[in-house]
Amino acid sequence: MLEKIDMKKEVNPADYNERMAHLEIRMGELQRKCKELGIPIMIVFEGFEASGKGTMINKMIQPLDPRGFKVYTMEKENEEEKMHPYFWRYFIKTPAKGRIHIFDRSWYQGLENGKVTPEDVRQFERQFTDDGMVVIKFFLAITKKEQKKRLKALEQDSATKWRVRKEDRQKNKEYDKYLEQYDTMLIQTDTSNAPWTVVEAMEKKFAICKIMTIVVNRLEAAVAEAEAGKPEKILVEEEFSEDLKNGVLQGIDLSLSLEPEEYKKKRKDLQKRLGILHNKMYLQRVPVVLAFEGWDAGGKGGAIKRITQCIDPRGYEVVPVSAPNDIEKAHHYLWRFFEKFPKDGHLTIFDRTWYGRVLVERIEGFATEAEWKRAYSEINNMEAHLVKSGAIVLKFWLHIDKDEQERRFRQRQETPEKQWKITDEDWRNREQWEAYEKAVDEMVVRTSTKEAPWFIIEANSKLYARIKILEIVVEALEKVLK
């Protein structure tokens, strides 16, 4: 692919001036239009060392309002970034609706060092483009001779000498090897939703003219599609067979219970073991994610408290999740959770989670059918990435029956210090019990994986539920920690 590129392309100076005058005006217009329509844009620059990525980015942003874009130079991971899943540092930098974020180097560095696969990259980009983001990717190509010439010029200038690293000179010597690697990368990650554009970067005027033309064309297409109100494509999911429909929760034995004395004895032992394991987590740099979902009044708070009672508060965070605020709504729905994922050696407990996408957002109509249906695979991919990065991911659904929920609701209403826990919204949600039950069944079947399993907790008995959760957490940690 790359070896067949004509590197001698140039543009006539008169044509260049005329075309750039038009492109610069159109870029500004399209930026304002994309902001108005809430279209997020990511522009990625990859390429050979000294191919002019910085120069091209600088030229491209000149017509833009600086309040509406941000440029990220993605060097090698720092120590903080190394303690998070690979995609973390990129996900948290993705743009809100109506903004443009430009990456000088990107997640493609992970292909070079083997931290991610081409399929990982395709999935990473797909979740954004499916959500309405425009992803534009440029690869700047120059010849081996031209690269050597530019590196030498940089070294000879005292102001730019620092930019040339020993590895850059080595890459020039091994140009053919890197040419082959880049060629493979481009072929394996060139998709219809996020295609590559190879830019012949020998002549700078030609290169910037091509880059801005591509950006203008892609943004015009995105604006036209948004204004036309193109209907979302709904993924065709495999239908549940009759034995799976409403079968997960209905098979749970809610009569299971535990006597207070036995509870106290087991809790003391399990909490002691958990405290030791929490220290080992830190020493061995193993991150842990505990995700809690369940019916209102299912006992999530009490279960979480029994976990945190016995561990060092400096090594964990409990994240209560409510409806997204305006900033969070402007990003991909997983963005606010990526920000909270633990670094190596730490524990994050989520009280409600990203599964709101396929539960409350599905039932209440806050997400379209296309959005919540594709969320199953997006969530599975995200959790698999967490596990691949070394995390332990455990997910709990606290299950109670409808009568027990009503009993707890009324107890809260009648207890002054607990009245803050009950709202009109809780009573309203009870009216949709059957719809939620169906959604939970589907959620568990579609997203309980070997890497990140669901545990259905029989929670009519709070004591039984708390011990079962502690047992699962302790067993999972003991299995991994040496």
mmCIF file with all atom_site columns, C-alpha atoms in Angstrom, residues 50-230:
data_model
loop_
_atom_site.group_PDB
_atom_site.id
_atom_site.type_symbol
_atom_site.label_atom_id
_atom_site.label_alt_id
_atom_site.label_comp_id
_atom_site.label_asym_id
_atom_site.label_entity_id
_atom_site.label_seq_id
_atom_site.pdbx_PDB_ins_code
_atom_site.Cartn_x
_atom_site.Cartn_y
_atom_site.Cartn_z
_atom_site.occupancy
_atom_site.B_iso_or_equiv
_atom_site.pdbx_formal_charge
_atom_site.auth_seq_id
_atom_site.auth_comp_id
_atom_site.auth_asym_id
_atom_site.auth_atom_id
_atom_site.pdbx_PDB_model_num
ATOM 1   C CA . ALA A 1 50  ? 9.758   14.067 10.753 1.00 0.00 ? 50  ALA A CA 1
ATOM 2   C CA . SER A 1 51  ? 6.864   13.754 8.310  1.00 0.00 ? 51  SER A CA 1
ATOM 3   C CA . GLY A 1 52  ? 5.475   17.103 9.480  1.00 0.00 ? 52  GLY A CA 1
ATOM 4   C CA . LYS A 1 53  ? 2.582   16.187 11.765 1.00 0.00 ? 53  LYS A CA 1
ATOM 5   C CA . GLY A 1 54  ? 3.074   19.264 13.950 1.00 0.00 ? 54  GLY A CA 1
ATOM 6   C CA . THR A 1 55  ? 3.327   21.572 10.950 1.00 0.00 ? 55  THR A CA 1
ATOM 7   C CA . MET A 1 56  ? 0.180   20.122 9.388  1.00 0.00 ? 56  MET A CA 1
ATOM 8   C CA . ILE A 1 57  ? -1.798  20.402 12.624 1.00 0.00 ? 57  ILE A CA 1
ATOM 9   C CA . ASN A 1 58  ? -0.701  24.018 13.040 1.00 0.00 ? 58  ASN A CA 1
ATOM 10  C CA . LYS A 1 59  ? -1.785  24.923 9.506  1.00 0.00 ? 59  LYS A CA 1
ATOM 11  C CA . MET A 1 60  ? -5.069  23.052 9.811  1.00 0.00 ? 60  MET A CA 1
ATOM 12  C CA . ILE A 1 61  ? -6.202  24.802 12.998 1.00 0.00 ? 61  ILE A CA 1
ATOM 13  C CA . GLN A 1 62  ? -5.507  28.360 11.805 1.00 0.00 ? 62  GLN A CA 1
ATOM 14  C CA . PRO A 1 63  ? -9.065  28.941 10.472 1.00 0.00 ? 63  PRO A CA 1
ATOM 15  C CA . LEU A 1 64  ? -10.694 27.440 13.563 1.00 0.00 ? 64  LEU A CA 1
ATOM 16  C CA . ASP A 1 65  ? -12.037 29.170 16.662 1.00 0.00 ? 65  ASP A CA 1
ATOM 17  C CA . PRO A 1 66  ? -9.503  28.145 19.363 1.00 0.00 ? 66  PRO A CA 1
ATOM 18  C CA . ARG A 1 67  ? -12.290 27.913 21.939 1.00 0.00 ? 67  ARG A CA 1
ATOM 19  C CA . GLY A 1 68  ? -13.746 24.942 20.085 1.00 0.00 ? 68  GLY A CA 1
ATOM 20  C CA . PHE A 1 69  ? -10.786 22.616 19.699 1.00 0.00 ? 69  PHE A CA 1
ATOM 21  C CA . LYS A 1 70  ? -7.914  21.100 21.631 1.00 0.00 ? 70  LYS A CA 1
ATOM 22  C CA . VAL A 1 71  ? -4.676  19.474 20.474 1.00 0.00 ? 71  VAL A CA 1
ATOM 23  C CA . TYR A 1 72  ? -3.171  16.537 22.382 1.00 0.00 ? 72  TYR A CA 1
ATOM 24  C CA . THR A 1 73  ? 0.418   15.434 21.870 1.00 0.00 ? 73  THR A CA 1
ATOM 25  C CA . MET A 1 74  ? 0.435   11.826 22.983 1.00 0.00 ? 74  MET A CA 1
ATOM 26  C CA . GLU A 1 75  ? 3.951   10.890 23.989 1.00 0.00 ? 75  GLU A CA 1
ATOM 27  C CA . LYS A 1 76  ? 4.839   7.643  25.725 1.00 0.00 ? 76  LYS A CA 1
ATOM 28  C CA . GLU A 1 77  ? 2.708   6.782  28.746 1.00 0.00 ? 77  GLU A CA 1
ATOM 29  C CA . ASN A 1 78  ? 3.732   8.434  31.990 1.00 0.00 ? 78  ASN A CA 1
ATOM 30  C CA . GLU A 1 79  ? 3.734   6.547  35.293 1.00 0.00 ? 79  GLU A CA 1
ATOM 31  C CA . GLU A 1 80  ? 0.141   7.527  36.125 1.00 0.00 ? 80  GLU A CA 1
ATOM 32  C CA . GLU A 1 81  ? -1.122  6.442  32.709 1.00 0.00 ? 81  GLU A CA 1
ATOM 33  C CA . LYS A 1 82  ? 0.695   3.114  32.923 1.00 0.00 ? 82  LYS A CA 1
ATOM 34  C CA . MET A 1 83  ? -1.365  2.341  36.043 1.00 0.00 ? 83  MET A CA 1
ATOM 35  C CA . HIS A 1 84  ? -4.629  2.463  34.075 1.00 0.00 ? 84  HIS A CA 1
ATOM 36  C CA . PRO A 1 85  ? -6.062  0.377  31.211 1.00 0.00 ? 85  PRO A CA 1
ATOM 37  C CA . TYR A 1 86  ? -4.375  1.216  27.899 1.00 0.00 ? 86  TYR A CA 1
ATOM 38  C CA . PHE A 1 87  ? -7.297  3.118  26.327 1.00 0.00 ? 87  PHE A CA 1
ATOM 39  C CA . TRP A 1 88  ? -7.954  5.134  29.503 1.00 0.00 ? 88  TRP A CA 1
ATOM 40  C CA . ARG A 1 89  ? -5.745  8.107  28.644 1.00 0.00 ? 89  ARG A CA 1
ATOM 41  C CA . TYR A 1 90  ? -7.360  8.404  25.224 1.00 0.00 ? 90  TYR A CA 1
ATOM 42  C CA . PHE A 1 91  ? -10.971 7.825  26.279 1.00 0.00 ? 91  PHE A CA 1
ATOM 43  C CA . ILE A 1 92  ? -10.899 10.599 28.871 1.00 0.00 ? 92  ILE A CA 1
ATOM 44  C CA . LYS A 1 93  ? -9.647  13.014 26.189 1.00 0.00 ? 93  LYS A CA 1
ATOM 45  C CA . THR A 1 94  ? -12.419 12.320 23.684 1.00 0.00 ? 94  THR A CA 1
ATOM 46  C CA . PRO A 1 95  ? -14.438 15.413 22.700 1.00 0.00 ? 95  PRO A CA 1
ATOM 47  C CA . ALA A 1 96  ? -17.839 16.484 23.921 1.00 0.00 ? 96  ALA A CA 1
ATOM 48  C CA . LYS A 1 97  ? -20.577 17.118 21.389 1.00 0.00 ? 97  LYS A CA 1
ATOM 49  C CA . GLY A 1 98  ? -19.730 20.028 19.105 1.00 0.00 ? 98  GLY A CA 1
ATOM 50  C CA . ARG A 1 99  ? -15.995 20.044 19.881 1.00 0.00 ? 99  ARG A CA 1
ATOM 51  C CA . ILE A 1 100 ? -12.908 19.036 17.873 1.00 0.00 ? 100 ILE A CA 1
ATOM 52  C CA . HIS A 1 101 ? -10.048 17.121 19.497 1.00 0.00 ? 101 HIS A CA 1
ATOM 53  C CA . ILE A 1 102 ? -6.846  16.577 17.528 1.00 0.00 ? 102 ILE A CA 1
ATOM 54  C CA . PHE A 1 103 ? -4.326  13.869 18.391 1.00 0.00 ? 103 PHE A CA 1
ATOM 55  C CA . ASP A 1 104 ? -0.648  14.089 17.440 1.00 0.00 ? 104 ASP A CA 1
ATOM 56  C CA . ARG A 1 105 ? -0.036  10.328 17.779 1.00 0.00 ? 105 ARG A CA 1
ATOM 57  C CA . SER A 1 106 ? -2.784  8.223  19.231 1.00 0.00 ? 106 SER A CA 1
ATOM 58  C CA . TRP A 1 107 ? -3.951  4.797  20.406 1.00 0.00 ? 107 TRP A CA 1
ATOM 59  C CA . TYR A 1 108 ? -2.106  3.325  17.402 1.00 0.00 ? 108 TYR A CA 1
ATOM 60  C CA . GLN A 1 109 ? 1.047   3.354  19.503 1.00 0.00 ? 109 GLN A CA 1
ATOM 61  C CA . GLY A 1 110 ? -0.457  0.343  21.271 1.00 0.00 ? 110 GLY A CA 1
ATOM 62  C CA . LEU A 1 111 ? -0.183  -1.688 18.078 1.00 0.00 ? 111 LEU A CA 1
ATOM 63  C CA . GLU A 1 112 ? 3.550   -1.026 17.922 1.00 0.00 ? 112 GLU A CA 1
ATOM 64  C CA . ASN A 1 113 ? 4.202   -2.314 21.438 1.00 0.00 ? 113 ASN A CA 1
ATOM 65  C CA . GLY A 1 114 ? 1.615   -5.094 21.381 1.00 0.00 ? 114 GLY A CA 1
ATOM 66  C CA . LYS A 1 115 ? -0.638  -3.659 24.097 1.00 0.00 ? 115 LYS A CA 1
ATOM 67  C CA . VAL A 1 116 ? -3.704  -3.821 21.850 1.00 0.00 ? 116 VAL A CA 1
ATOM 68  C CA . THR A 1 117 ? -4.761  -5.690 18.725 1.00 0.00 ? 117 THR A CA 1
ATOM 69  C CA . PRO A 1 118 ? -6.227  -4.326 15.475 1.00 0.00 ? 118 PRO A CA 1
ATOM 70  C CA . GLU A 1 119 ? -9.604  -5.672 16.612 1.00 0.00 ? 119 GLU A CA 1
ATOM 71  C CA . ASP A 1 120 ? -9.281  -3.720 19.888 1.00 0.00 ? 120 ASP A CA 1
ATOM 72  C CA . VAL A 1 121 ? -8.642  -0.554 17.889 1.00 0.00 ? 121 VAL A CA 1
ATOM 73  C CA . ARG A 1 122 ? -11.556 -1.159 15.526 1.00 0.00 ? 122 ARG A CA 1
ATOM 74  C CA . GLN A 1 123 ? -13.900 -1.695 18.477 1.00 0.00 ? 123 GLN A CA 1
ATOM 75  C CA . PHE A 1 124 ? -12.554 1.405  20.233 1.00 0.00 ? 124 PHE A CA 1
ATOM 76  C CA . GLU A 1 125 ? -13.291 3.603  17.214 1.00 0.00 ? 125 GLU A CA 1
ATOM 77  C CA . ARG A 1 126 ? -16.588 1.918  16.368 1.00 0.00 ? 126 ARG A CA 1
ATOM 78  C CA . GLN A 1 127 ? -18.216 2.807  19.709 1.00 0.00 ? 127 GLN A CA 1
ATOM 79  C CA . PHE A 1 128 ? -17.615 6.500  18.992 1.00 0.00 ? 128 PHE A CA 1
ATOM 80  C CA . THR A 1 129 ? -18.675 6.533  15.348 1.00 0.00 ? 129 THR A CA 1
ATOM 81  C CA . ASP A 1 130 ? -21.814 4.561  16.218 1.00 0.00 ? 130 ASP A CA 1
ATOM 82  C CA . ASP A 1 131 ? -22.551 7.305  18.750 1.00 0.00 ? 131 ASP A CA 1
ATOM 83  C CA . GLY A 1 132 ? -22.320 10.029 16.096 1.00 0.00 ? 132 GLY A CA 1
ATOM 84  C CA . MET A 1 133 ? -18.673 11.060 16.317 1.00 0.00 ? 133 MET A CA 1
ATOM 85  C CA . VAL A 1 134 ? -16.661 11.845 13.187 1.00 0.00 ? 134 VAL A CA 1
ATOM 86  C CA . VAL A 1 135 ? -13.262 10.121 13.283 1.00 0.00 ? 135 VAL A CA 1
ATOM 87  C CA . ILE A 1 136 ? -10.757 11.363 10.678 1.00 0.00 ? 136 ILE A CA 1
ATOM 88  C CA . LYS A 1 137 ? -7.364  9.630  10.463 1.00 0.00 ? 137 LYS A CA 1
ATOM 89  C CA . PHE A 1 138 ? -4.299  10.841 8.556  1.00 0.00 ? 138 PHE A CA 1
ATOM 90  C CA . PHE A 1 139 ? -1.051  8.973  7.954  1.00 0.00 ? 139 PHE A CA 1
ATOM 91  C CA . LEU A 1 140 ? 1.777   11.223 6.724  1.00 0.00 ? 140 LEU A CA 1
ATOM 92  C CA . ALA A 1 141 ? 4.202   9.437  4.414  1.00 0.00 ? 141 ALA A CA 1
ATOM 93  C CA . ILE A 1 142 ? 7.683   10.500 3.279  1.00 0.00 ? 142 ILE A CA 1
ATOM 94  C CA . THR A 1 143 ? 10.614  8.629  1.727  1.00 0.00 ? 143 THR A CA 1
ATOM 95  C CA . LYS A 1 144 ? 13.597  7.293  3.639  1.00 0.00 ? 144 LYS A CA 1
ATOM 96  C CA . LYS A 1 145 ? 15.851  9.850  1.978  1.00 0.00 ? 145 LYS A CA 1
ATOM 97  C CA . GLU A 1 146 ? 13.557  12.746 2.837  1.00 0.00 ? 146 GLU A CA 1
ATOM 98  C CA . GLN A 1 147 ? 13.226  11.562 6.439  1.00 0.00 ? 147 GLN A CA 1
ATOM 99  C CA . LYS A 1 148 ? 16.999  11.456 6.841  1.00 0.00 ? 148 LYS A CA 1
ATOM 100 C CA . LYS A 1 149 ? 17.298  14.932 5.352  1.00 0.00 ? 149 LYS A CA 1
ATOM 101 C CA . ARG A 1 150 ? 14.693  16.406 7.723  1.00 0.00 ? 150 ARG A CA 1
ATOM 102 C CA . LEU A 1 151 ? 16.186  14.750 10.804 1.00 0.00 ? 151 LEU A CA 1
ATOM 103 C CA . LYS A 1 152 ? 19.582  16.138 9.900  1.00 0.00 ? 152 LYS A CA 1
ATOM 104 C CA . ALA A 1 153 ? 18.155  19.642 9.427  1.00 0.00 ? 153 ALA A CA 1
ATOM 105 C CA . LEU A 1 154 ? 16.470  19.470 12.823 1.00 0.00 ? 154 LEU A CA 1
ATOM 106 C CA . GLU A 1 155 ? 19.708  18.333 14.490 1.00 0.00 ? 155 GLU A CA 1
ATOM 107 C CA . GLN A 1 156 ? 21.721  21.140 12.950 1.00 0.00 ? 156 GLN A CA 1
ATOM 108 C CA . ASP A 1 157 ? 19.378  23.803 14.335 1.00 0.00 ? 157 ASP A CA 1
ATOM 109 C CA . SER A 1 158 ? 20.053  24.488 18.018 1.00 0.00 ? 158 SER A CA 1
ATOM 110 C CA . ALA A 1 159 ? 16.394  25.385 18.513 1.00 0.00 ? 159 ALA A CA 1
ATOM 111 C CA . THR A 1 160 ? 15.114  22.019 17.243 1.00 0.00 ? 160 THR A CA 1
ATOM 112 C CA . LYS A 1 161 ? 17.979  19.664 18.025 1.00 0.00 ? 161 LYS A CA 1
ATOM 113 C CA . TRP A 1 162 ? 16.198  18.380 21.130 1.00 0.00 ? 162 TRP A CA 1
ATOM 114 C CA . ARG A 1 163 ? 13.368  16.997 19.007 1.00 0.00 ? 163 ARG A CA 1
ATOM 115 C CA . VAL A 1 164 ? 15.548  14.329 17.387 1.00 0.00 ? 164 VAL A CA 1
ATOM 116 C CA . ARG A 1 165 ? 15.899  11.224 19.501 1.00 0.00 ? 165 ARG A CA 1
ATOM 117 C CA . LYS A 1 166 ? 18.301  8.358  19.085 1.00 0.00 ? 166 LYS A CA 1
ATOM 118 C CA . GLU A 1 167 ? 15.383  6.084  18.263 1.00 0.00 ? 167 GLU A CA 1
ATOM 119 C CA . ASP A 1 168 ? 14.337  8.429  15.436 1.00 0.00 ? 168 ASP A CA 1
ATOM 120 C CA . ARG A 1 169 ? 17.690  7.952  13.717 1.00 0.00 ? 169 ARG A CA 1
ATOM 121 C CA . GLN A 1 170 ? 17.429  4.220  14.275 1.00 0.00 ? 170 GLN A CA 1
ATOM 122 C CA . LYS A 1 171 ? 13.975  4.144  12.733 1.00 0.00 ? 171 LYS A CA 1
ATOM 123 C CA . ASN A 1 172 ? 15.365  5.854  9.654  1.00 0.00 ? 172 ASN A CA 1
ATOM 124 C CA . LYS A 1 173 ? 17.978  3.115  9.334  1.00 0.00 ? 173 LYS A CA 1
ATOM 125 C CA . GLU A 1 174 ? 15.223  0.516  9.642  1.00 0.00 ? 174 GLU A CA 1
ATOM 126 C CA . TYR A 1 175 ? 12.822  2.451  7.404  1.00 0.00 ? 175 TYR A CA 1
ATOM 127 C CA . ASP A 1 176 ? 11.795  -0.597 5.336  1.00 0.00 ? 176 ASP A CA 1
ATOM 128 C CA . LYS A 1 177 ? 10.827  -2.554 8.443  1.00 0.00 ? 177 LYS A CA 1
ATOM 129 C CA . TYR A 1 178 ? 8.646   0.274  9.714  1.00 0.00 ? 178 TYR A CA 1
ATOM 130 C CA . LEU A 1 179 ? 7.188   0.799  6.244  1.00 0.00 ? 179 LEU A CA 1
ATOM 131 C CA . GLU A 1 180 ? 5.946   -2.795 6.350  1.00 0.00 ? 180 GLU A CA 1
ATOM 132 C CA . GLN A 1 181 ? 4.570   -2.428 9.888  1.00 0.00 ? 181 GLN A CA 1
ATOM 133 C CA . TYR A 1 182 ? 2.724   0.778  9.057  1.00 0.00 ? 182 TYR A CA 1
ATOM 134 C CA . ASP A 1 183 ? 1.360   -0.815 5.902  1.00 0.00 ? 183 ASP A CA 1
ATOM 135 C CA . THR A 1 184 ? -0.093  -3.688 7.900  1.00 0.00 ? 184 THR A CA 1
ATOM 136 C CA . MET A 1 185 ? -1.527  -1.286 10.476 1.00 0.00 ? 185 MET A CA 1
ATOM 137 C CA . LEU A 1 186 ? -3.284  0.783  7.818  1.00 0.00 ? 186 LEU A CA 1
ATOM 138 C CA . ILE A 1 187 ? -4.784  -2.232 6.096  1.00 0.00 ? 187 ILE A CA 1
ATOM 139 C CA . GLN A 1 188 ? -6.013  -3.852 9.324  1.00 0.00 ? 188 GLN A CA 1
ATOM 140 C CA . THR A 1 189 ? -7.593  -0.694 10.768 1.00 0.00 ? 189 THR A CA 1
ATOM 141 C CA . ASP A 1 190 ? -9.006  0.965  7.656  1.00 0.00 ? 190 ASP A CA 1
ATOM 142 C CA . THR A 1 191 ? -12.771 0.788  8.133  1.00 0.00 ? 191 THR A CA 1
ATOM 143 C CA . SER A 1 192 ? -15.793 2.385  6.525  1.00 0.00 ? 192 SER A CA 1
ATOM 144 C CA . ASN A 1 193 ? -16.668 4.204  9.744  1.00 0.00 ? 193 ASN A CA 1
ATOM 145 C CA . ALA A 1 194 ? -13.091 5.439  10.406 1.00 0.00 ? 194 ALA A CA 1
ATOM 146 C CA . PRO A 1 195 ? -11.081 5.281  7.160  1.00 0.00 ? 195 PRO A CA 1
ATOM 147 C CA . TRP A 1 196 ? -7.415  6.171  6.780  1.00 0.00 ? 196 TRP A CA 1
ATOM 148 C CA . THR A 1 197 ? -6.191  8.887  4.432  1.00 0.00 ? 197 THR A CA 1
ATOM 149 C CA . VAL A 1 198 ? -2.548  8.522  3.420  1.00 0.00 ? 198 VAL A CA 1
ATOM 150 C CA . VAL A 1 199 ? -1.039  11.983 2.859  1.00 0.00 ? 199 VAL A CA 1
ATOM 151 C CA . GLU A 1 200 ? 1.933   12.374 0.536  1.00 0.00 ? 200 GLU A CA 1
ATOM 152 C CA . ALA A 1 201 ? 3.877   14.738 2.807  1.00 0.00 ? 201 ALA A CA 1
ATOM 153 C CA . MET A 1 202 ? 7.008   15.427 0.756  1.00 0.00 ? 202 MET A CA 1
ATOM 154 C CA . GLU A 1 203 ? 5.637   18.798 -0.386 1.00 0.00 ? 203 GLU A CA 1
ATOM 155 C CA . LYS A 1 204 ? 4.019   20.652 2.511  1.00 0.00 ? 204 LYS A CA 1
ATOM 156 C CA . LYS A 1 205 ? 1.596   22.752 0.484  1.00 0.00 ? 205 LYS A CA 1
ATOM 157 C CA . PHE A 1 206 ? 0.184   19.694 -1.230 1.00 0.00 ? 206 PHE A CA 1
ATOM 158 C CA . ALA A 1 207 ? -0.107  17.886 2.104  1.00 0.00 ? 207 ALA A CA 1
ATOM 159 C CA . ILE A 1 208 ? -2.026  20.583 3.943  1.00 0.00 ? 208 ILE A CA 1
ATOM 160 C CA . CYS A 1 209 ? -4.263  21.159 0.953  1.00 0.00 ? 209 CYS A CA 1
ATOM 161 C CA . LYS A 1 210 ? -5.165  17.456 0.895  1.00 0.00 ? 210 LYS A CA 1
ATOM 162 C CA . ILE A 1 211 ? -5.692  17.312 4.667  1.00 0.00 ? 211 ILE A CA 1
ATOM 163 C CA . MET A 1 212 ? -8.023  20.291 4.748  1.00 0.00 ? 212 MET A CA 1
ATOM 164 C CA . THR A 1 213 ? -9.945  19.041 1.714  1.00 0.00 ? 213 THR A CA 1
ATOM 165 C CA . ILE A 1 214 ? -10.553 15.692 3.427  1.00 0.00 ? 214 ILE A CA 1
ATOM 166 C CA . VAL A 1 215 ? -11.620 17.380 6.679  1.00 0.00 ? 215 VAL A CA 1
ATOM 167 C CA . VAL A 1 216 ? -14.025 19.684 4.841  1.00 0.00 ? 216 VAL A CA 1
ATOM 168 C CA . ASN A 1 217 ? -15.509 16.800 2.856  1.00 0.00 ? 217 ASN A CA 1
ATOM 169 C CA . ARG A 1 218 ? -16.002 14.604 5.933  1.00 0.00 ? 218 ARG A CA 1
ATOM 170 C CA . LEU A 1 219 ? -17.568 17.397 7.967  1.00 0.00 ? 219 LEU A CA 1
ATOM 171 C CA . GLU A 1 220 ? -19.880 18.408 5.123  1.00 0.00 ? 220 GLU A CA 1
ATOM 172 C CA . ALA A 1 221 ? -21.077 14.816 4.893  1.00 0.00 ? 221 ALA A CA 1
ATOM 173 C CA . ALA A 1 222 ? -21.625 14.648 8.676  1.00 0.00 ? 222 ALA A CA 1
ATOM 174 C CA . VAL A 1 223 ? -23.564 17.927 8.679  1.00 0.00 ? 223 VAL A CA 1
ATOM 175 C CA . ALA A 1 224 ? -25.720 16.816 5.748  1.00 0.00 ? 224 ALA A CA 1
ATOM 176 C CA . GLU A 1 225 ? -26.510 13.517 7.470  1.00 0.00 ? 225 GLU A CA 1
ATOM 177 C CA . ALA A 1 226 ? -27.359 15.234 10.753 1.00 0.00 ? 226 ALA A CA 1
ATOM 178 C CA . GLU A 1 227 ? -29.623 17.775 9.064  1.00 0.00 ? 227 GLU A CA 1
ATOM 179 C CA . ALA A 1 228 ? -31.360 15.045 7.070  1.00 0.00 ? 228 ALA A CA 1
ATOM 180 C CA . GLY A 1 229 ? -32.119 13.194 10.289 1.00 0.00 ? 229 GLY A CA 1
ATOM 181 C CA . LYS A 1 230 ? -30.910 9.853  8.983  1.00 0.00 ? 230 LYS A CA 1
#
